[in-house]
Coordinates of C-alpha atoms and ligand atoms in Angstrom, one line a residue:
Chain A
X1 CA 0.0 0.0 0.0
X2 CA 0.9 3.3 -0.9
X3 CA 0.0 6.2 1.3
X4 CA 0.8 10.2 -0.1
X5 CA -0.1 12.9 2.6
X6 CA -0.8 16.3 1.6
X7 CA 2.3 16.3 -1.5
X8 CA 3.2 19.9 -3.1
X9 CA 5.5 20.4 -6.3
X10 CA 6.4 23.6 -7.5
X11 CA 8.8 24.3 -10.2
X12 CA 9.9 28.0 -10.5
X13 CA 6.7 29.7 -9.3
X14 CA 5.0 27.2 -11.3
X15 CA 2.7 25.8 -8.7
X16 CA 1.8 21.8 -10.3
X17 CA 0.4 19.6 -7.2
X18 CA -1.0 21.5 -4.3
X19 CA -1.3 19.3 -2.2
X20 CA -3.0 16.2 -2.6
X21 CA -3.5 12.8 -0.3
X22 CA -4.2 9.8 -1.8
X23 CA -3.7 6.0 -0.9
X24 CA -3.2 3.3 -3.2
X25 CA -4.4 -0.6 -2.3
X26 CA -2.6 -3.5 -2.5
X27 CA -3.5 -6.3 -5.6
X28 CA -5.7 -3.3 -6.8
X29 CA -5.2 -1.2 -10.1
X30 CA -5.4 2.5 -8.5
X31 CA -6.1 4.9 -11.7
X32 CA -5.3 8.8 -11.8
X33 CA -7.5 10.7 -14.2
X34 CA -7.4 14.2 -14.9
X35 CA -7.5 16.3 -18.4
X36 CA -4.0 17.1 -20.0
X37 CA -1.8 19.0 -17.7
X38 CA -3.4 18.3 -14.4
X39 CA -0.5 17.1 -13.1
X40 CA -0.7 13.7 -13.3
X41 CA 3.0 12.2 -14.3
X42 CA 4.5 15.0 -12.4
X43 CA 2.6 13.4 -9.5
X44 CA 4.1 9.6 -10.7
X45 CA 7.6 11.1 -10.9
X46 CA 7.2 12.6 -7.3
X47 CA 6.1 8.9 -6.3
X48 CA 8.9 7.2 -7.9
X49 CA 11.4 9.9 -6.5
X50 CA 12.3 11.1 -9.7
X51 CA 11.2 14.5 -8.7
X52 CA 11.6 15.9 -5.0
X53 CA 8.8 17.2 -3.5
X54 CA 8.4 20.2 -2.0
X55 CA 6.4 19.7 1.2
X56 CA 4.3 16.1 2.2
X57 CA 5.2 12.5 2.2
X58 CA 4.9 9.5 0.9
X59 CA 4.5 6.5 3.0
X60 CA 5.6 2.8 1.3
X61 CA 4.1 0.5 3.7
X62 CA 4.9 2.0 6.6
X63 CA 8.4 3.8 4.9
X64 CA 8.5 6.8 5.3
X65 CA 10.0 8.9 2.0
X66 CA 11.2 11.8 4.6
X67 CA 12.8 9.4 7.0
X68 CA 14.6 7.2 4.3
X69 CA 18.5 7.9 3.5
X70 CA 20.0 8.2 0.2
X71 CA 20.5 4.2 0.8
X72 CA 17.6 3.5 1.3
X73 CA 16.0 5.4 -1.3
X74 CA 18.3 3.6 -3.9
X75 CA 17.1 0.1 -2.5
X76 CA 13.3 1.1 -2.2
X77 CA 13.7 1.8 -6.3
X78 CA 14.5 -2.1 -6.5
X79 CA 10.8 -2.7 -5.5
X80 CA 9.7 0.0 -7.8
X81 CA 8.4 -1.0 -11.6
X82 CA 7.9 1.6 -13.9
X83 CA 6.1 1.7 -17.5
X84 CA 6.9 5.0 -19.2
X85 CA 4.5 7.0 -21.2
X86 CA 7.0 6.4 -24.3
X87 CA 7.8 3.2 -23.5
X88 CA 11.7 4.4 -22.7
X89 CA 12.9 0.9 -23.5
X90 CA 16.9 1.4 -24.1
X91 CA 17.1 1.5 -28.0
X92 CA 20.4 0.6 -28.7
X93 CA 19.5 -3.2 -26.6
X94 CA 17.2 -5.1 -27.7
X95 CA 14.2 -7.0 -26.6
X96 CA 15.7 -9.4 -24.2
X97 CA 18.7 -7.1 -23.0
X98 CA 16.2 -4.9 -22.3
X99 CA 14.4 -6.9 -20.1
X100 CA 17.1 -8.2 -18.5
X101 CA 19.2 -5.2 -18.0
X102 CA 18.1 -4.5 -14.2
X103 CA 18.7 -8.4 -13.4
X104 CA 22.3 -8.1 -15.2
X105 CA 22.6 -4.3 -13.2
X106 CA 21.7 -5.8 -10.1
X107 CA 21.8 -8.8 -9.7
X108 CA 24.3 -12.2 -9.1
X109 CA 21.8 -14.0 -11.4
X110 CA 24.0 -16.5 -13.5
X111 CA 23.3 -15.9 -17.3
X112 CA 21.0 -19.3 -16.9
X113 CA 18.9 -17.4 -14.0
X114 CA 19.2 -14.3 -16.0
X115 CA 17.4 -16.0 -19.3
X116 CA 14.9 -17.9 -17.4
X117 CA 13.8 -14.9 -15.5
X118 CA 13.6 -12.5 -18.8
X119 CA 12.0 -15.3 -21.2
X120 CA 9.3 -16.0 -18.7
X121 CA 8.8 -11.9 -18.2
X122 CA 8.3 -11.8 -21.8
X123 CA 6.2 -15.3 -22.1
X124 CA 4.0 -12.9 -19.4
X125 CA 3.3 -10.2 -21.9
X126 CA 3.1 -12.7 -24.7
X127 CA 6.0 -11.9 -26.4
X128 CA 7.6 -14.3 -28.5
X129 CA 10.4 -14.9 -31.1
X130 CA 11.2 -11.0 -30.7
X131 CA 14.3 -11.3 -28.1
X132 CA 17.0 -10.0 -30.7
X133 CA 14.8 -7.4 -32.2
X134 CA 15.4 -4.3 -31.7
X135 CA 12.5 -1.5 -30.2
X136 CA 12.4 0.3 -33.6
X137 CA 12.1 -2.8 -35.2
X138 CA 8.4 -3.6 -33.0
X139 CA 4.9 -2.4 -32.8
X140 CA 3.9 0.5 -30.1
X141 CA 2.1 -2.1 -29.1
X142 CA 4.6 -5.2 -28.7
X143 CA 7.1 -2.1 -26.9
X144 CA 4.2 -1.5 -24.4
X145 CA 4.5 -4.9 -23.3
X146 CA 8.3 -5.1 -23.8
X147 CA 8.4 -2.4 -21.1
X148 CA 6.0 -3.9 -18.6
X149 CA 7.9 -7.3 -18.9
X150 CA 10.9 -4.6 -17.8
X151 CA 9.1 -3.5 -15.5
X152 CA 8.4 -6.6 -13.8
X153 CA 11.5 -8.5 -14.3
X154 CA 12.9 -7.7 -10.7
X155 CA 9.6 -8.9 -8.8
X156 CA 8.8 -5.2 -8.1
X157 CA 6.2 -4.5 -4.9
X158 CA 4.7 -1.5 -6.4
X159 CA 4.2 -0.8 -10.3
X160 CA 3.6 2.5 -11.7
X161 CA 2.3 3.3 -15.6
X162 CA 2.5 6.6 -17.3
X163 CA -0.4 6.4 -19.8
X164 CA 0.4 3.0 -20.6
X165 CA -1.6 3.1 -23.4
X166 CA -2.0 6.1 -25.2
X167 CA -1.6 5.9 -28.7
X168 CA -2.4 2.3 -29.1
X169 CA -5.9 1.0 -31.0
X170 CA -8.7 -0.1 -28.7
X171 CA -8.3 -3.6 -28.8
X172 CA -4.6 -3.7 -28.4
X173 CA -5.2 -0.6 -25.5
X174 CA -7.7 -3.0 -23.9
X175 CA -5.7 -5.9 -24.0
X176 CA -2.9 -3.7 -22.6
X177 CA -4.9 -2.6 -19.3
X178 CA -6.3 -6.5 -18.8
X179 CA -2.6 -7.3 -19.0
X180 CA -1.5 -5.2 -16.0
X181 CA -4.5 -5.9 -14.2
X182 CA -3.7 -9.0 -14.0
X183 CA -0.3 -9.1 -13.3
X184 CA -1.4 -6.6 -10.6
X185 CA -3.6 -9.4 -9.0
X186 CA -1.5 -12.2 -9.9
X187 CA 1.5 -10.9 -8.3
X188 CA -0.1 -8.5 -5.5
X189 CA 1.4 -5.7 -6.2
X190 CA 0.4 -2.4 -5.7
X191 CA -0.5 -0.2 -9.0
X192 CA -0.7 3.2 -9.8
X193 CA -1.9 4.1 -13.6
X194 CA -2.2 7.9 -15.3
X195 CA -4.6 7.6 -18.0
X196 CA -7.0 10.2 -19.3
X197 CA -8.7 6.8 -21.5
X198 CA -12.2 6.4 -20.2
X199 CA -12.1 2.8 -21.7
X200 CA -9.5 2.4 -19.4
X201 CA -11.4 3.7 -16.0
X202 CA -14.7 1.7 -16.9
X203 CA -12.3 -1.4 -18.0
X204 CA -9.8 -1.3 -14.4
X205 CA -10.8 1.4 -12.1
X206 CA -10.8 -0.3 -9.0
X207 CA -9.8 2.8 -7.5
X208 CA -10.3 6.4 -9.5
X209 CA -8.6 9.8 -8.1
X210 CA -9.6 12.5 -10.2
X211 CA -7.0 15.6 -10.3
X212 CA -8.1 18.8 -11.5
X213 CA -5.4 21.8 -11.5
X214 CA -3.1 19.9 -9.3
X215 CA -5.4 19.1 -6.8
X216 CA -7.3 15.6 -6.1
X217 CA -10.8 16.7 -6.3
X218 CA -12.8 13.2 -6.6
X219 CA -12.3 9.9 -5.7
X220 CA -14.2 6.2 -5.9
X221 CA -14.6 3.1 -8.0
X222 CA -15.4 2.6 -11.3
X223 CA -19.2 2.1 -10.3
X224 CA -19.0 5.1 -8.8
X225 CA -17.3 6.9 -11.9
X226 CA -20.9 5.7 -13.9
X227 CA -23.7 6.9 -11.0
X228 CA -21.6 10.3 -9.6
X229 CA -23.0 13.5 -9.0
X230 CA -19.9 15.6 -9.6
X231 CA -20.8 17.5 -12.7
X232 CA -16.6 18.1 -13.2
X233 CA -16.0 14.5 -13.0
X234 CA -18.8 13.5 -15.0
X235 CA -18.1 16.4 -17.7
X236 CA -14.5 14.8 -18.0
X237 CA -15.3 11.4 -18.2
X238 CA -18.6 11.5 -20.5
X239 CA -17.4 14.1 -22.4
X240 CA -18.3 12.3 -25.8
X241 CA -21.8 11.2 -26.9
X242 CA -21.0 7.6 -26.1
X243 CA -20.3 7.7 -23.1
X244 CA -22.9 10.1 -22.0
X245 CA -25.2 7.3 -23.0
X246 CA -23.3 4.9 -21.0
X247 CA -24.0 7.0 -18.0
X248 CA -27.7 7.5 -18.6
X249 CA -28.0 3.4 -18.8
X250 CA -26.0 3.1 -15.7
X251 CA -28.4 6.0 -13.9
X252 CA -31.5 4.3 -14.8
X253 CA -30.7 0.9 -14.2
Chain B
X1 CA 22.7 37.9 -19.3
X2 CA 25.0 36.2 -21.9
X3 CA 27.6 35.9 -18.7
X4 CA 25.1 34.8 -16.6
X5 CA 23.8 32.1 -18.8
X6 CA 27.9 30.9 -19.2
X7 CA 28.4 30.8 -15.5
X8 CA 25.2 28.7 -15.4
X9 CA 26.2 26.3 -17.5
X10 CA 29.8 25.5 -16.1
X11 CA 28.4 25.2 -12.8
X12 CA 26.2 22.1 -14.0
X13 CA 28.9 21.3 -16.1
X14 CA 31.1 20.7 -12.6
X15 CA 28.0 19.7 -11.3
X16 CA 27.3 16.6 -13.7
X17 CA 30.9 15.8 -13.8
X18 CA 30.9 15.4 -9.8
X19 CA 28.0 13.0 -11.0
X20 CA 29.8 10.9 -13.5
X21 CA 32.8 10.4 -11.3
X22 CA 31.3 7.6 -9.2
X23 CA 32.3 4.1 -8.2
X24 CA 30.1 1.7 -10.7
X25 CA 27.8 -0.5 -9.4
X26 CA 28.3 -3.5 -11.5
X27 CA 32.0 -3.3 -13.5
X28 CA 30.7 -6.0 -15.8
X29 CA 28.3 -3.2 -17.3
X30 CA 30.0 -0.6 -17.3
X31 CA 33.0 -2.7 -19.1
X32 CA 30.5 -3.8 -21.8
X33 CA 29.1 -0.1 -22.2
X34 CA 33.1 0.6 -22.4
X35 CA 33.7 -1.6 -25.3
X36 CA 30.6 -0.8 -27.3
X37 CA 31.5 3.1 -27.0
X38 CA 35.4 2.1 -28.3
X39 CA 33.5 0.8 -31.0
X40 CA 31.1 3.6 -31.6
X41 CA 33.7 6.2 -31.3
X42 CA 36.9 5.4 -31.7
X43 CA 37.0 2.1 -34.1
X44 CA 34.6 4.1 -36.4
X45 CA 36.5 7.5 -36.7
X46 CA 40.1 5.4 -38.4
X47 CA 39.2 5.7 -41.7
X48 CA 38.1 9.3 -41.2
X49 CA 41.1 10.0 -39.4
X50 CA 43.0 7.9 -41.9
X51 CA 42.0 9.4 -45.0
X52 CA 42.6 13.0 -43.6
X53 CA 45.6 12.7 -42.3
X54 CA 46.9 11.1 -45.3
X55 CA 45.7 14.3 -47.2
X56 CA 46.8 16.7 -45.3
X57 CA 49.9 15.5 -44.7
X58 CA 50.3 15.7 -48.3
X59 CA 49.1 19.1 -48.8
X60 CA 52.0 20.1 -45.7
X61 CA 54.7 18.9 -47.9
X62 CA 54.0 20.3 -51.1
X63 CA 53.2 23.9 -49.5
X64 CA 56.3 23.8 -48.0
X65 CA 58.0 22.4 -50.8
X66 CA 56.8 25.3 -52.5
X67 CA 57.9 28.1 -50.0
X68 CA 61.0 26.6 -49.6
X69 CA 61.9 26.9 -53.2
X70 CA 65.1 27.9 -52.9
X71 CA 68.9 26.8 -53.4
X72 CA 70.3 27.4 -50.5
X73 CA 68.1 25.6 -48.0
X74 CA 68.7 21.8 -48.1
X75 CA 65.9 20.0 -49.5
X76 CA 65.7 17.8 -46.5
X77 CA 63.9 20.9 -44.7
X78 CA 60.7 19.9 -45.8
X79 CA 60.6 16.6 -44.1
X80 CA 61.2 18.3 -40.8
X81 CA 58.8 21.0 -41.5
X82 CA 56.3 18.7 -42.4
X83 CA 56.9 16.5 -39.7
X84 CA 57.3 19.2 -37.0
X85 CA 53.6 20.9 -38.2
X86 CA 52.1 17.2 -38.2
X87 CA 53.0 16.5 -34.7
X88 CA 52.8 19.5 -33.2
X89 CA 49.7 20.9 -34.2
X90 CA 48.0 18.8 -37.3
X91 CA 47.2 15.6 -35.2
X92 CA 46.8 16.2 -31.5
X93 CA 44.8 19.4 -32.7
X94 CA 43.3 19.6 -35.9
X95 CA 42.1 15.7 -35.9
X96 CA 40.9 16.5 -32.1
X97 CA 38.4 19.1 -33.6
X98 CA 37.4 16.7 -36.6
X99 CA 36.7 14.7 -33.6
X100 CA 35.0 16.8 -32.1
X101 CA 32.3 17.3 -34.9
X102 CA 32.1 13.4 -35.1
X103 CA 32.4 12.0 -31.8
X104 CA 30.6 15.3 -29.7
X105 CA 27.8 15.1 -32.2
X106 CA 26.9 11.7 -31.3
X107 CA 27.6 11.8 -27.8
X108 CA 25.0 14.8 -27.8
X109 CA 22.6 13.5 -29.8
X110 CA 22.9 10.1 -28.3
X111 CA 22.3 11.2 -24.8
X112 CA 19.7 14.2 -26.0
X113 CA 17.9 11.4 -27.5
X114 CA 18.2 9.0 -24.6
X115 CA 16.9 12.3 -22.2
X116 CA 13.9 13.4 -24.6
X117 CA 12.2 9.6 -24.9
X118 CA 12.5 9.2 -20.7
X119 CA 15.0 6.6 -20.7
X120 CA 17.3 8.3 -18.6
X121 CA 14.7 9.0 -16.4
X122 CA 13.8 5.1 -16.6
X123 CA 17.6 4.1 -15.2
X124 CA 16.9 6.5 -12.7
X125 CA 13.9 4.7 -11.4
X126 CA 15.7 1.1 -11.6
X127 CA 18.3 3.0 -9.2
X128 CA 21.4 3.2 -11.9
X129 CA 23.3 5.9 -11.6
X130 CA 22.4 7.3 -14.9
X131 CA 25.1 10.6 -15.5
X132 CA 27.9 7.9 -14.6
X133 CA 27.2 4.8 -16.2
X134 CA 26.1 6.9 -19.6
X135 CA 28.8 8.8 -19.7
X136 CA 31.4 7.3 -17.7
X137 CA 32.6 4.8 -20.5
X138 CA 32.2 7.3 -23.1
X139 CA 34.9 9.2 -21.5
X140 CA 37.0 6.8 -20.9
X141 CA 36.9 5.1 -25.0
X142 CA 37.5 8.4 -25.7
X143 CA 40.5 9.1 -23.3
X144 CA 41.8 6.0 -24.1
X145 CA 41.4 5.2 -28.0
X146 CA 42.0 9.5 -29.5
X147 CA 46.1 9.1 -28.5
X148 CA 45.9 5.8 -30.3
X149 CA 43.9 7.7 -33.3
X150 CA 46.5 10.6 -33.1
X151 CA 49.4 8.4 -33.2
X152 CA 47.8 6.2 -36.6
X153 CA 47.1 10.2 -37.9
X154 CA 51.1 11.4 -37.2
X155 CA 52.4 8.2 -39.3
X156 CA 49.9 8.7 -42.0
X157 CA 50.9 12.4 -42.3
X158 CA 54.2 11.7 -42.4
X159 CA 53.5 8.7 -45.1
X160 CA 51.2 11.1 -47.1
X161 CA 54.0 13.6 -47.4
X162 CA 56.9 11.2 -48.6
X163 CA 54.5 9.7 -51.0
X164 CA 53.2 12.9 -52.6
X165 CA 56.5 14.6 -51.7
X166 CA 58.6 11.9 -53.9
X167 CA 56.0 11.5 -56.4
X168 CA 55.6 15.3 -57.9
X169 CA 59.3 15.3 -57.5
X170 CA 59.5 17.7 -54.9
X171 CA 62.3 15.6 -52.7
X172 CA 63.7 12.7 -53.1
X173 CA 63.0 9.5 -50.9
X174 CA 66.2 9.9 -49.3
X175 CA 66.1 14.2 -48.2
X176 CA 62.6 13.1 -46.8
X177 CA 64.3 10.5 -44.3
X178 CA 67.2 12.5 -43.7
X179 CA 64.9 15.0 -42.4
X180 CA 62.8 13.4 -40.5
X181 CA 65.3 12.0 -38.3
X182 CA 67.1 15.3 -38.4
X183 CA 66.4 17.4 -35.0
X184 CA 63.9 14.9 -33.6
X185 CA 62.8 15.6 -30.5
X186 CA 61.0 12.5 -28.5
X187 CA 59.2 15.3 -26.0
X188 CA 57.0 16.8 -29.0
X189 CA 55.0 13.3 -29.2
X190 CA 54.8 13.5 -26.0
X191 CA 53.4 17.1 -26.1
X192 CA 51.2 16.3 -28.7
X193 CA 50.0 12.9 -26.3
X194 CA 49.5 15.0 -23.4
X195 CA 47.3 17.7 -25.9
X196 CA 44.9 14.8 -27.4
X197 CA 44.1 13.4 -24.0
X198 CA 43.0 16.5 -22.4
X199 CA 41.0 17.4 -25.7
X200 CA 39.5 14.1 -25.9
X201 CA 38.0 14.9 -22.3
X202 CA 36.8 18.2 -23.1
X203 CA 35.1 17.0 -26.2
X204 CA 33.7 14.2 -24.7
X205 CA 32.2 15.5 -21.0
X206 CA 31.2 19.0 -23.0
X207 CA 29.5 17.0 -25.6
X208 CA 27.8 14.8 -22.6
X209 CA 26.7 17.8 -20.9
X210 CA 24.8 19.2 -23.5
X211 CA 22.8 16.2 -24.2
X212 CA 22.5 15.1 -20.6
X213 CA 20.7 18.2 -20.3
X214 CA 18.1 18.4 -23.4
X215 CA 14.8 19.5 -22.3
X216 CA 12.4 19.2 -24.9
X217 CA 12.3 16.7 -28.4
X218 CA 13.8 16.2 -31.2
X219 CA 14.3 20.0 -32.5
X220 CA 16.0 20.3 -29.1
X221 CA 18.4 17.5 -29.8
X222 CA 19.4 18.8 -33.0
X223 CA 20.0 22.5 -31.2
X224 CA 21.8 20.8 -28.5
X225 CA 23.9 18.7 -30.6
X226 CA 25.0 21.6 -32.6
X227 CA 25.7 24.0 -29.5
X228 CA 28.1 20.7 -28.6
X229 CA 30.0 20.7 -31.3
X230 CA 30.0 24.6 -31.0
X231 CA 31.3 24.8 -27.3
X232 CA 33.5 21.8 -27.3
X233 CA 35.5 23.0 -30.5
X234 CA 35.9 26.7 -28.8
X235 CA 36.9 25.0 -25.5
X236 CA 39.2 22.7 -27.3
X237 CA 41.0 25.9 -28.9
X238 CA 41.5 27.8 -25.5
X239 CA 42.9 25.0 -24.1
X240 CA 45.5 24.3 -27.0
X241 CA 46.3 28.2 -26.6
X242 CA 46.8 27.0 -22.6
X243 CA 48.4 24.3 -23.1
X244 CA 50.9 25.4 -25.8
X245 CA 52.1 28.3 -23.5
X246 CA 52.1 26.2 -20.9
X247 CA 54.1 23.1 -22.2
X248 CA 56.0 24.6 -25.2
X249 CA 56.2 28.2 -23.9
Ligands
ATP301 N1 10.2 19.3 -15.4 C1 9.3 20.2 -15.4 N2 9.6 21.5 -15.3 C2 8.7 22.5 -15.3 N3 7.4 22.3 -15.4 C3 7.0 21.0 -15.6 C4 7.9 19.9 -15.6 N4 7.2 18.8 -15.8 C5 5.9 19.2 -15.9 N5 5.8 20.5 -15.8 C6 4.5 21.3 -15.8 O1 3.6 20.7 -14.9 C7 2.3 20.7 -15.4 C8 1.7 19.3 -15.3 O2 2.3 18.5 -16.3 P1 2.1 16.9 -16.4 O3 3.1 16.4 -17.3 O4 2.1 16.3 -15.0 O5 0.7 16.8 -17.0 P2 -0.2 15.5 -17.3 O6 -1.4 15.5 -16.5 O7 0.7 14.3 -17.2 O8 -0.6 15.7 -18.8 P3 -0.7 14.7 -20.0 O9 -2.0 14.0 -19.9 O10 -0.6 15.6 -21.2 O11 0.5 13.8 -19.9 C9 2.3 21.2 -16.8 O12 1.9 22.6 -16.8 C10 3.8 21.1 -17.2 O13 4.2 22.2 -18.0
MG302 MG1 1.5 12.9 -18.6

């Protein structure tokens, strides 16, 4: 579990989270929403330590961010899985050192250990015969995967996903989401996904915080998303016709 | 503002290099990130280098052939001009700033590129120390492999010039050996050693800096490729000035 108390992130006088608490479950995929400049992978980055924050905490079952030494910062990223927005895989490795590279960083792992571990990280993600390609040689889709098998490969406690996927087509972004759900449940880990896909909420919102303007405004599950009374939230999420038809089934049901 | 801006900039510069200047965490990696880089940037700039030097060295002799057109001053003259311009300045400097086109572009655009897609940020979050192991080995290829480029480039002057030399029938084969081993002093290689390795570093942790840094995409690389190049070719001629006055002078 993943607890954030009251964080704040300014850069310059630019003022971008002000203040928000939030707690993220355990086996559960916990969602941020919130329109295009809301805040939301500054507030991932401040998570994963990548950015400092300016005032609040962040508590990783029952460690405390403001208590932990430069040590222990370094071995609390061990335990931290990350899927960027852009994938980020390394592009002059391919595939499978890819996968493998924090194991090799890391880790005593023989080669053996090494290859097991990656081939059954990408078996996970159903990637196959694609070890020696190289990312610019694969789909957005198959480097989606390639970095959640990354992101995996060390057995990580907590998981984070920066849009993980935004410019994908709906079938492949659905299967995507389903993928780190279950993983999510499968390996108990704690989850924390940006997305601004309203597929995505209705598809693995087990927990929804809304962020408006660098602030949390809303939170709840994805039932709650389809019956809620806040006219911001629901102006955001139903914004097309679609979905505003979705909500009035839901309503009346 | 323009100082200002300068000051900023080599105060991350010292910053970054405090950064890169750390104890490895896994050798193994850092060795294989070593040996690709000697690849990338040294290995690949020999037949640049080569064909260059070659050239140029040719072009030293007959210009001085040509100024030194006269009876009274032995013939053999040329080969020690010509080998006195090549080690002293052609090599160690003038191949350091080709190298510093070829080798800082790619360093910039390598890292800029690496910066603008998140992947350093993604080493970061695995907990590598991203300035170091990026830039580290880079360094170090460089450090290592440019004397070994320099040294190829002073022989391939020097051949260049006795070739073209004794073919247009400026000197004969014989002046041209006389002279080189005429006046020879060992110290000047050692000059012009001492000049590539401190070039190769600035070119190298300049180049590093200015991609390290990119904020932006792919225009930005570009920019910050070019401002490399730029800065590590002016920083490479103040330091020759330095260098010269302070090793020759
Ligand atoms: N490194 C930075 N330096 C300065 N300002 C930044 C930095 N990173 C983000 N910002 C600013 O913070 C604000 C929030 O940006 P953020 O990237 O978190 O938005 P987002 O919700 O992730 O948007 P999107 O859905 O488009 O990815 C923006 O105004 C952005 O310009
Ligand atoms: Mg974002």
């Amino acid at each position: 579990m993943i607890r954030v108390t009251n964080i704040h992130k300014k850069f310059g006088d630019l003022h971008v989270l002000k203040g928000i608490d939030a707690t993220f479950m355990k086996g559960k995929t916990n969602l941020i929403i919130g329109k295009s400049g809301s805040g939301k992978t500054v507030f991932l980055k401040c998570l994963l330590g990548i950015h400092d924050i300016d005032d609040g905490d962040v508590d990783f079952d029952g460690r405390l961010i403001s208590e932990m030494s430069i040590e222990d910062r370094r071995k609390l990223r061990l335990e931290l899985g990350m899927v960027f927005q852009g994938s980020a895989l390394f592009d002059s490795l391919t595939v499978e050192e890819n996968v493998s590279f924090p194991l090799r960083m890391f880790t005593k792992k023989s080669s053996k250990e090494i290859a097991e571990r990656t081939n059954f990280c990408l078996n996970r993600v159903n990637i196959e015969n694609a070890n020696h390609l190289f990312p610019a040689e694969i789909s957005g889709g198959m480097q989606k995967r390639v970095a959640i098998a990354r992101a995996i490969v060390m057995n990580p406690r907590y998981l984070f996903c920066d849009e993980p996927n935004s410019g994908l087509d709906p079938k492949t972004a659905m299967v995507i989401d389903e993928l780190i759900q279950e993983i999510t449940q499968e390996f108990d880990i704690t989850t924390v996904i940006n997305t601004h896909d309203m597929n995505s909420v209705l598809q693995i919102g087990d927990h929804v915080n809304f962020l408006v303007g660098g602030k949390k405004i809303w939170e709840g599950s994805k039932e709650d998303v389809l019956h809620t009374d806040n006219q911001e939230l629901a102006d955001f999420v139903f914004s097309s016709e679609l979905f505003k038809k979705v909500r009035r089934a839901a309503r009346s049901e | 503002m323009f100082i200002k801006r300068i000051l900023e900039d080599i105060g991350r510069y010292f910053i970054l290099m405090k950064l890169v200047f750390r104890r490895p965490d896994n050798f193994r990696m850092y060795w294989d990130a070593f040996v690709r880089d000697l690849y990338m940037l040294g290995v690949k700039s020999l037949g640049l280098v080569a064909i260059i030097s070659l050239f140029v060295g040719a072009v030293v002799t007959i210009q001085t052939a040509l100024n030194l057109e006269n009876p009274i001053i032995p013939k053999y003259y040329i080969a020690i001009a010509t080998r006195e311009s090549i080690i002293l300045e052609f090599s160690p400097t003038m191949i350091s700033l080709i190298l510093a086109g070829k080798v800082g572009s790619n360093i910039a655009s390598t890292l800029g590129t690496m910066r603008v897609s998140e992947q350093i940020e993604a080493l970061e979050v695995m907990g590598v120390k991203s300035a170091s192991f990026l830039i580290l080995p880079k360094i170090a290829a460089c450090v290592i492999f440019n004397p070994i480029l320099i040294i190829i480039s002073m022989f391939l002057g020097i051949v260049g010039g006795y070739i073209f030399g004794t073919s247009t029938g400026m000197i004969s084969g014989t002046d041209f050996i006389k002279g080189l081993q005429i006046d020879y002093t060992p110290f000047y290689i050692a000059y012009a050693l001492v000049k590539t390795v401190v070039f190769a570093f600035v070119i190298t942790s300049i180049s590093a800096y200015y991609g390290f840094f990119v904020k932006g995409g792919a225009v930005e690389v570009g920019e910050n490729s070019t401002k490399a190049v730029v800065a590590s070719s002016l920083v490479l001629i103040l330091t020759n000035y330095l260098l010269t006055q302070l090793l020759l002078g």
